[in-house]
PDB file of C-alpha atoms in Angstrom:
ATOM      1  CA  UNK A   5      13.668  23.860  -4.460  1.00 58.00           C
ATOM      2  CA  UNK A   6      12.822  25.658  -7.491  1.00 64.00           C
ATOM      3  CA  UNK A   7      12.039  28.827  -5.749  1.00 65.00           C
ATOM      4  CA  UNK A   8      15.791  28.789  -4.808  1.00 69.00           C
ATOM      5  CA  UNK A   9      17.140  27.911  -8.350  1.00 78.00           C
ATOM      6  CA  UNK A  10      18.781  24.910  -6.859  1.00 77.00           C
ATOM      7  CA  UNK A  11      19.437  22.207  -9.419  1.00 84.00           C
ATOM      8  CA  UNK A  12      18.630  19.346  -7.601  1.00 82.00           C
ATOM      9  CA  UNK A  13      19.820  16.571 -10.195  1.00 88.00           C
ATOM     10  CA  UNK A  14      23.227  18.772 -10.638  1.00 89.00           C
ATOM     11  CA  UNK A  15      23.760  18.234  -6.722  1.00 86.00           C
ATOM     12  CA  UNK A  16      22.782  14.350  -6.886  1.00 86.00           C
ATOM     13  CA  UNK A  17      25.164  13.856 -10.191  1.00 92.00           C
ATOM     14  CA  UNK A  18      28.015  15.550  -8.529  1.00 90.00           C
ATOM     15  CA  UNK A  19      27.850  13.882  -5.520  1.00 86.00           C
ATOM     16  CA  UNK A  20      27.837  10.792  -7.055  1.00 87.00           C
ATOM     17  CA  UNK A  21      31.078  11.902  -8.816  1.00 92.00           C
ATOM     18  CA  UNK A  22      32.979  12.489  -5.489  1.00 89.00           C
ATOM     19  CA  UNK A  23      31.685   9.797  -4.075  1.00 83.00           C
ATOM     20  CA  UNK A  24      29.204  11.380  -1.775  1.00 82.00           C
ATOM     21  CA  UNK A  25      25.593   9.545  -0.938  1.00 79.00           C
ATOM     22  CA  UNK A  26      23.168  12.051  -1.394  1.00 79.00           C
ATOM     23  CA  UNK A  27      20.037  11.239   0.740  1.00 79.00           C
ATOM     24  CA  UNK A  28      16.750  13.711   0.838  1.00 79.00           C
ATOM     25  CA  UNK A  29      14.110  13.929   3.143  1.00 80.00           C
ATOM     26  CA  UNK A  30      11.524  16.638   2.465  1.00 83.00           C
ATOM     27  CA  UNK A  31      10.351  18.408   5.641  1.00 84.00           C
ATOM     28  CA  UNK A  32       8.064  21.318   5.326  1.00 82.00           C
ATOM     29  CA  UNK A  33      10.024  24.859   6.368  1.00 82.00           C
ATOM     30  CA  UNK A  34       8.132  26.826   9.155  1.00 81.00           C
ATOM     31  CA  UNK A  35       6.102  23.982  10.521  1.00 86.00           C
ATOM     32  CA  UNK A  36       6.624  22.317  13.635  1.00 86.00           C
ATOM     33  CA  UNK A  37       4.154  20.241  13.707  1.00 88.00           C
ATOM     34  CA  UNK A  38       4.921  18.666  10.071  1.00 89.00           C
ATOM     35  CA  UNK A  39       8.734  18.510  11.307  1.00 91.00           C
ATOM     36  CA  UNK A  40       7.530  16.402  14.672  1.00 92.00           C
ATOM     37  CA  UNK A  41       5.777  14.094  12.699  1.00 91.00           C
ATOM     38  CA  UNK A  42       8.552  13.663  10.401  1.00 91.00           C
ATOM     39  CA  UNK A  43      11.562  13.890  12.524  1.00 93.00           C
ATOM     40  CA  UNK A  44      11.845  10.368  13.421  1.00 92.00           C
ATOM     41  CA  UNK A  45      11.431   8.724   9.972  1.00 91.00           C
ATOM     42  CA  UNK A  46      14.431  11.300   9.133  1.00 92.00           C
ATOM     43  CA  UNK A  47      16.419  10.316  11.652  1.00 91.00           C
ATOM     44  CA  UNK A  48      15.958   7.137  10.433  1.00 90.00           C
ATOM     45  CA  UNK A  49      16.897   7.462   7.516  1.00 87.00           C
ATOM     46  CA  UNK A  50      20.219   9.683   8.294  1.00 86.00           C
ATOM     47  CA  UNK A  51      21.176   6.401  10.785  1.00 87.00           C
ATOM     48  CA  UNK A  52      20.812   3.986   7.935  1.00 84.00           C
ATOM     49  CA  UNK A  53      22.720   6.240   5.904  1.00 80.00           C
ATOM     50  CA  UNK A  54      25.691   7.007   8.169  1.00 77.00           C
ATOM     51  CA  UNK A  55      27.396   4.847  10.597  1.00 72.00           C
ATOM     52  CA  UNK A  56      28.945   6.522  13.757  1.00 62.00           C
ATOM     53  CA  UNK A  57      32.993   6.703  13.224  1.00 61.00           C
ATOM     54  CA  UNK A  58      32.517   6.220   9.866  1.00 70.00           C
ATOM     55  CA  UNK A  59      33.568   9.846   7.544  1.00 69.00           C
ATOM     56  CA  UNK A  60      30.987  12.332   7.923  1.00 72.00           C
ATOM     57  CA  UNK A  61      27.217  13.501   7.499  1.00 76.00           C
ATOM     58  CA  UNK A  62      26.545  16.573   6.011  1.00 76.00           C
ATOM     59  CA  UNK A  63      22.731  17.334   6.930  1.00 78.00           C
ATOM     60  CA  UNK A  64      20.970  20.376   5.238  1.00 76.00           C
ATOM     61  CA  UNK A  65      17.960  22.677   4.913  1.00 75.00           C
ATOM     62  CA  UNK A  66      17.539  25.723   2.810  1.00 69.00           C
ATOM     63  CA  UNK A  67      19.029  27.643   5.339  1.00 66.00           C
ATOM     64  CA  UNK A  68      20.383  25.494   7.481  1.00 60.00           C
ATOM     65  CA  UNK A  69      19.009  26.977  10.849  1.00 67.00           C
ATOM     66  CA  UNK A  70      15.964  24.944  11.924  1.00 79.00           C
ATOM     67  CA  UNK A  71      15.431  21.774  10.037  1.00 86.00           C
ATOM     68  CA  UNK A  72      18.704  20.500   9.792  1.00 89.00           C
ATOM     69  CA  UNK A  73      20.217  21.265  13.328  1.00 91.00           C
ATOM     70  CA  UNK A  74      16.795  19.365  14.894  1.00 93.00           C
ATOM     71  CA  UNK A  75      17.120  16.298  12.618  1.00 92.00           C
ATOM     72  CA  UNK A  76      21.237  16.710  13.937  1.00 90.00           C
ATOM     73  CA  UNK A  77      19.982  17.280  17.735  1.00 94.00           C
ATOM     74  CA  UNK A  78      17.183  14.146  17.720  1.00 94.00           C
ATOM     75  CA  UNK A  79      19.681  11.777  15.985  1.00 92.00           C
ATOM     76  CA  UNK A  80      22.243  13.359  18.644  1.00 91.00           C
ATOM     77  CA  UNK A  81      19.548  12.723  21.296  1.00 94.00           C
ATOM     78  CA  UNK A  82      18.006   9.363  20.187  1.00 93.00           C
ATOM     79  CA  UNK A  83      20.988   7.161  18.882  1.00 91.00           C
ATOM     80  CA  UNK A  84      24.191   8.675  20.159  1.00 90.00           C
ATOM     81  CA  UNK A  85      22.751   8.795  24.348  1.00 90.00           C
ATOM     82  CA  UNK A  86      23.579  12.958  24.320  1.00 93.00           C
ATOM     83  CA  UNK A  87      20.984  14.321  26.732  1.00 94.00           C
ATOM     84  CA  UNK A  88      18.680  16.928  24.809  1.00 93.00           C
ATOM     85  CA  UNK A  89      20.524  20.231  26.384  1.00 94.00           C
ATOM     86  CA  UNK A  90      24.033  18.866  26.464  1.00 95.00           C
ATOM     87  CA  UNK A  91      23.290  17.850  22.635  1.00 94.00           C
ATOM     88  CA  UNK A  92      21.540  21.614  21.881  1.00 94.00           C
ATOM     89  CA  UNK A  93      24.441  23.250  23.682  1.00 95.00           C
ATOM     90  CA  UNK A  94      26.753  21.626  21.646  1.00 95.00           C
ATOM     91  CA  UNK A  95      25.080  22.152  18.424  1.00 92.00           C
ATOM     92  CA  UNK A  96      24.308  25.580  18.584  1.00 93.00           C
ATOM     93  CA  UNK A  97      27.511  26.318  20.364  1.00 94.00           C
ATOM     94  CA  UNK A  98      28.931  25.218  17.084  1.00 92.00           C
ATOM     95  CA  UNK A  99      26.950  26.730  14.972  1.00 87.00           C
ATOM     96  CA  UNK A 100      24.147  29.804  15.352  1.00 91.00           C
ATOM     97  CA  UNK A 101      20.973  27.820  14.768  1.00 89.00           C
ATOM     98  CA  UNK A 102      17.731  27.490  15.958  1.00 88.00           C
ATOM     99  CA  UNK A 103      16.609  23.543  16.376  1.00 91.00           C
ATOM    100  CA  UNK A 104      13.080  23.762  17.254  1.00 88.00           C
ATOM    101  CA  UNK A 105      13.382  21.566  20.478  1.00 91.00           C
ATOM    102  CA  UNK A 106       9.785  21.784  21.152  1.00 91.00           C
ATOM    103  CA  UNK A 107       9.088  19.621  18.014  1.00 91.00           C
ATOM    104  CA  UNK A 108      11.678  17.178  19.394  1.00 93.00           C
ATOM    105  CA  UNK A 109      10.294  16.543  22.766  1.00 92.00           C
ATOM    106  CA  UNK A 110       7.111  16.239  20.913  1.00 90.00           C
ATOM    107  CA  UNK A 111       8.076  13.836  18.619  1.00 91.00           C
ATOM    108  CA  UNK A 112       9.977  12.002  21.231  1.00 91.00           C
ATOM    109  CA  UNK A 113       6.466  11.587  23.245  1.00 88.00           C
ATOM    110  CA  UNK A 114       5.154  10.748  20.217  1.00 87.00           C
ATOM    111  CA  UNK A 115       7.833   7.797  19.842  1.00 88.00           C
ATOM    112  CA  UNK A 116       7.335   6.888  23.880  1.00 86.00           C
ATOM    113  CA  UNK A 117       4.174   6.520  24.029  1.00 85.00           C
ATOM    114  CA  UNK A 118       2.474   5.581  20.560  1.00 77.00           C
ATOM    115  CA  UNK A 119       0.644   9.199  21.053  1.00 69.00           C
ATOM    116  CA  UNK A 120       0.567  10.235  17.045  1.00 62.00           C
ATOM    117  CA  UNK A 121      -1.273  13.319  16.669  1.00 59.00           C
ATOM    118  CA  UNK A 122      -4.354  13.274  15.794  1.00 60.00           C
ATOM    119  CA  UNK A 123      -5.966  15.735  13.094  1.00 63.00           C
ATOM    120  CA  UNK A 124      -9.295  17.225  14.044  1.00 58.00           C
ATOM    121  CA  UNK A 125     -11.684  20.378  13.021  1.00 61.00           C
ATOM    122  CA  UNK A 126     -13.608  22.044  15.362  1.00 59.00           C
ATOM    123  CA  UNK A 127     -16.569  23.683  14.238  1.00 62.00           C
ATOM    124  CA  UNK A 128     -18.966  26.065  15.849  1.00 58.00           C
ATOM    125  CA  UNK A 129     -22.628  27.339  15.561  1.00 62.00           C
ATOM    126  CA  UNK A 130     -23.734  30.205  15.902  1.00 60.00           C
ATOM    127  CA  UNK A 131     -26.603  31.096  18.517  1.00 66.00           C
ATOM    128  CA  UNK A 132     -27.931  34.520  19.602  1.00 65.00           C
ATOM    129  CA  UNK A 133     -26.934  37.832  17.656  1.00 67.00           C
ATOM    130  CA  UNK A 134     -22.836  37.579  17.708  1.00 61.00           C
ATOM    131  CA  UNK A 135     -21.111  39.035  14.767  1.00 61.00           C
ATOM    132  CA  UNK A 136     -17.692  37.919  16.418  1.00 58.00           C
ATOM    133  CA  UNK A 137     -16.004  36.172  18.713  1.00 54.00           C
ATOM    134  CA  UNK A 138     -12.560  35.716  19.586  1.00 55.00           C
ATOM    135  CA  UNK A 139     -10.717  32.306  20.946  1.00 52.00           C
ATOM    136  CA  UNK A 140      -9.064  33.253  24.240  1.00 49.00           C
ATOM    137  CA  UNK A 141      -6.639  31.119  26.319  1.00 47.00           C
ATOM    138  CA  UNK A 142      -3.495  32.293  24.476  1.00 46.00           C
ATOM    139  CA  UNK A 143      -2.505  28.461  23.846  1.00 46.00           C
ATOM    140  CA  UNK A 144      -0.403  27.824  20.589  1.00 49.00           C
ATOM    141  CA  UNK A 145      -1.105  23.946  18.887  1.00 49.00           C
ATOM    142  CA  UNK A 146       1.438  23.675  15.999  1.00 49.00           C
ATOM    143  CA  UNK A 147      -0.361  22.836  12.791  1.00 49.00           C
ATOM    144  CA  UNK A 148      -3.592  24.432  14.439  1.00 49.00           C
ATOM    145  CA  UNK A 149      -5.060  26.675  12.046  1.00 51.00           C
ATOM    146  CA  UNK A 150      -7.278  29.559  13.724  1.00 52.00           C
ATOM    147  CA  UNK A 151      -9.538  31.661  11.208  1.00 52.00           C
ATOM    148  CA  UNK A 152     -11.282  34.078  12.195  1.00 52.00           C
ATOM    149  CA  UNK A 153     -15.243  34.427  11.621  1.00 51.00           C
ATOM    150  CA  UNK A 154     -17.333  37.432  11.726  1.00 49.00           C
ATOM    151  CA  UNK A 155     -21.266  37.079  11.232  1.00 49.00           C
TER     152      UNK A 155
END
């Protein structure tokens, strides 16, 4: 938040002199993976805050394209029984966004069958007289982290 020059305790002590409950939940920007894990703790937390017919929630991201329209869409999806495209048509129809739905089918797997991610590190040895090699497959893991090696 710094980067941005946002004032953080200036938005908190204004919102508490309009009246407005100011609730954060840090979510990494630019990483799926770190947004599936922590979508449904978010949502969460945006339910206890806000009851349905009851004024309005204001949910935000630096930008307010990709973190803040999926925690909208999976609370949308999870508590209010909008199916996932109906609730991403809507959204983005009223607003251009980008909700990473990927990360909310994940996390919704995740939620349905007790599948947490697990972290792992794959290591390799080197045999023969290589200098390179190159991982093919053209798969994409969010949070995987592929480095390159040369010998």
């Amino acid at each position: 938040m710094e980067y941005f020059g946002i004032d953080i305790a200036a938005i908190k002590q204004r919102c508490r002199e309009v009246g407005v409950q100011h609730v954060r939940f840090p979510v990494r920007d630019f990483d799926p993976l770190d947004l599936r894990l922590k979508l449904p703790k978010a949502v969460a937390r945006l339910a206890k805050a806000h009851e349905a017919g009851e004024g309005v929630a204001y949910i935000h991201c630096t930008a307010g394209l990709g973190r803040a329209p999926a925690t909208a869409l999976a609370y949308m999806y999870w508590l209010r029984d909008w199916k996932l495209q109906a609730a991403y048509d809507k959204l983005t129809g009223a607003r251009a966004c980008s909700p990473r739905i990927e990360a909310i089918r994940a996390a919704t797997g995740d939620l349905l069958t007790d599948n947490s991610p697990v972290e792992l590190t794959i290591g390799l040895r080197r045999r023969g007289t290589a200098k390179q090699f190159q991982v093919c497959g053209g798969f994409d893991v969010p949070g995987l982290e592929m480095v390159e090696w040369r010998g």
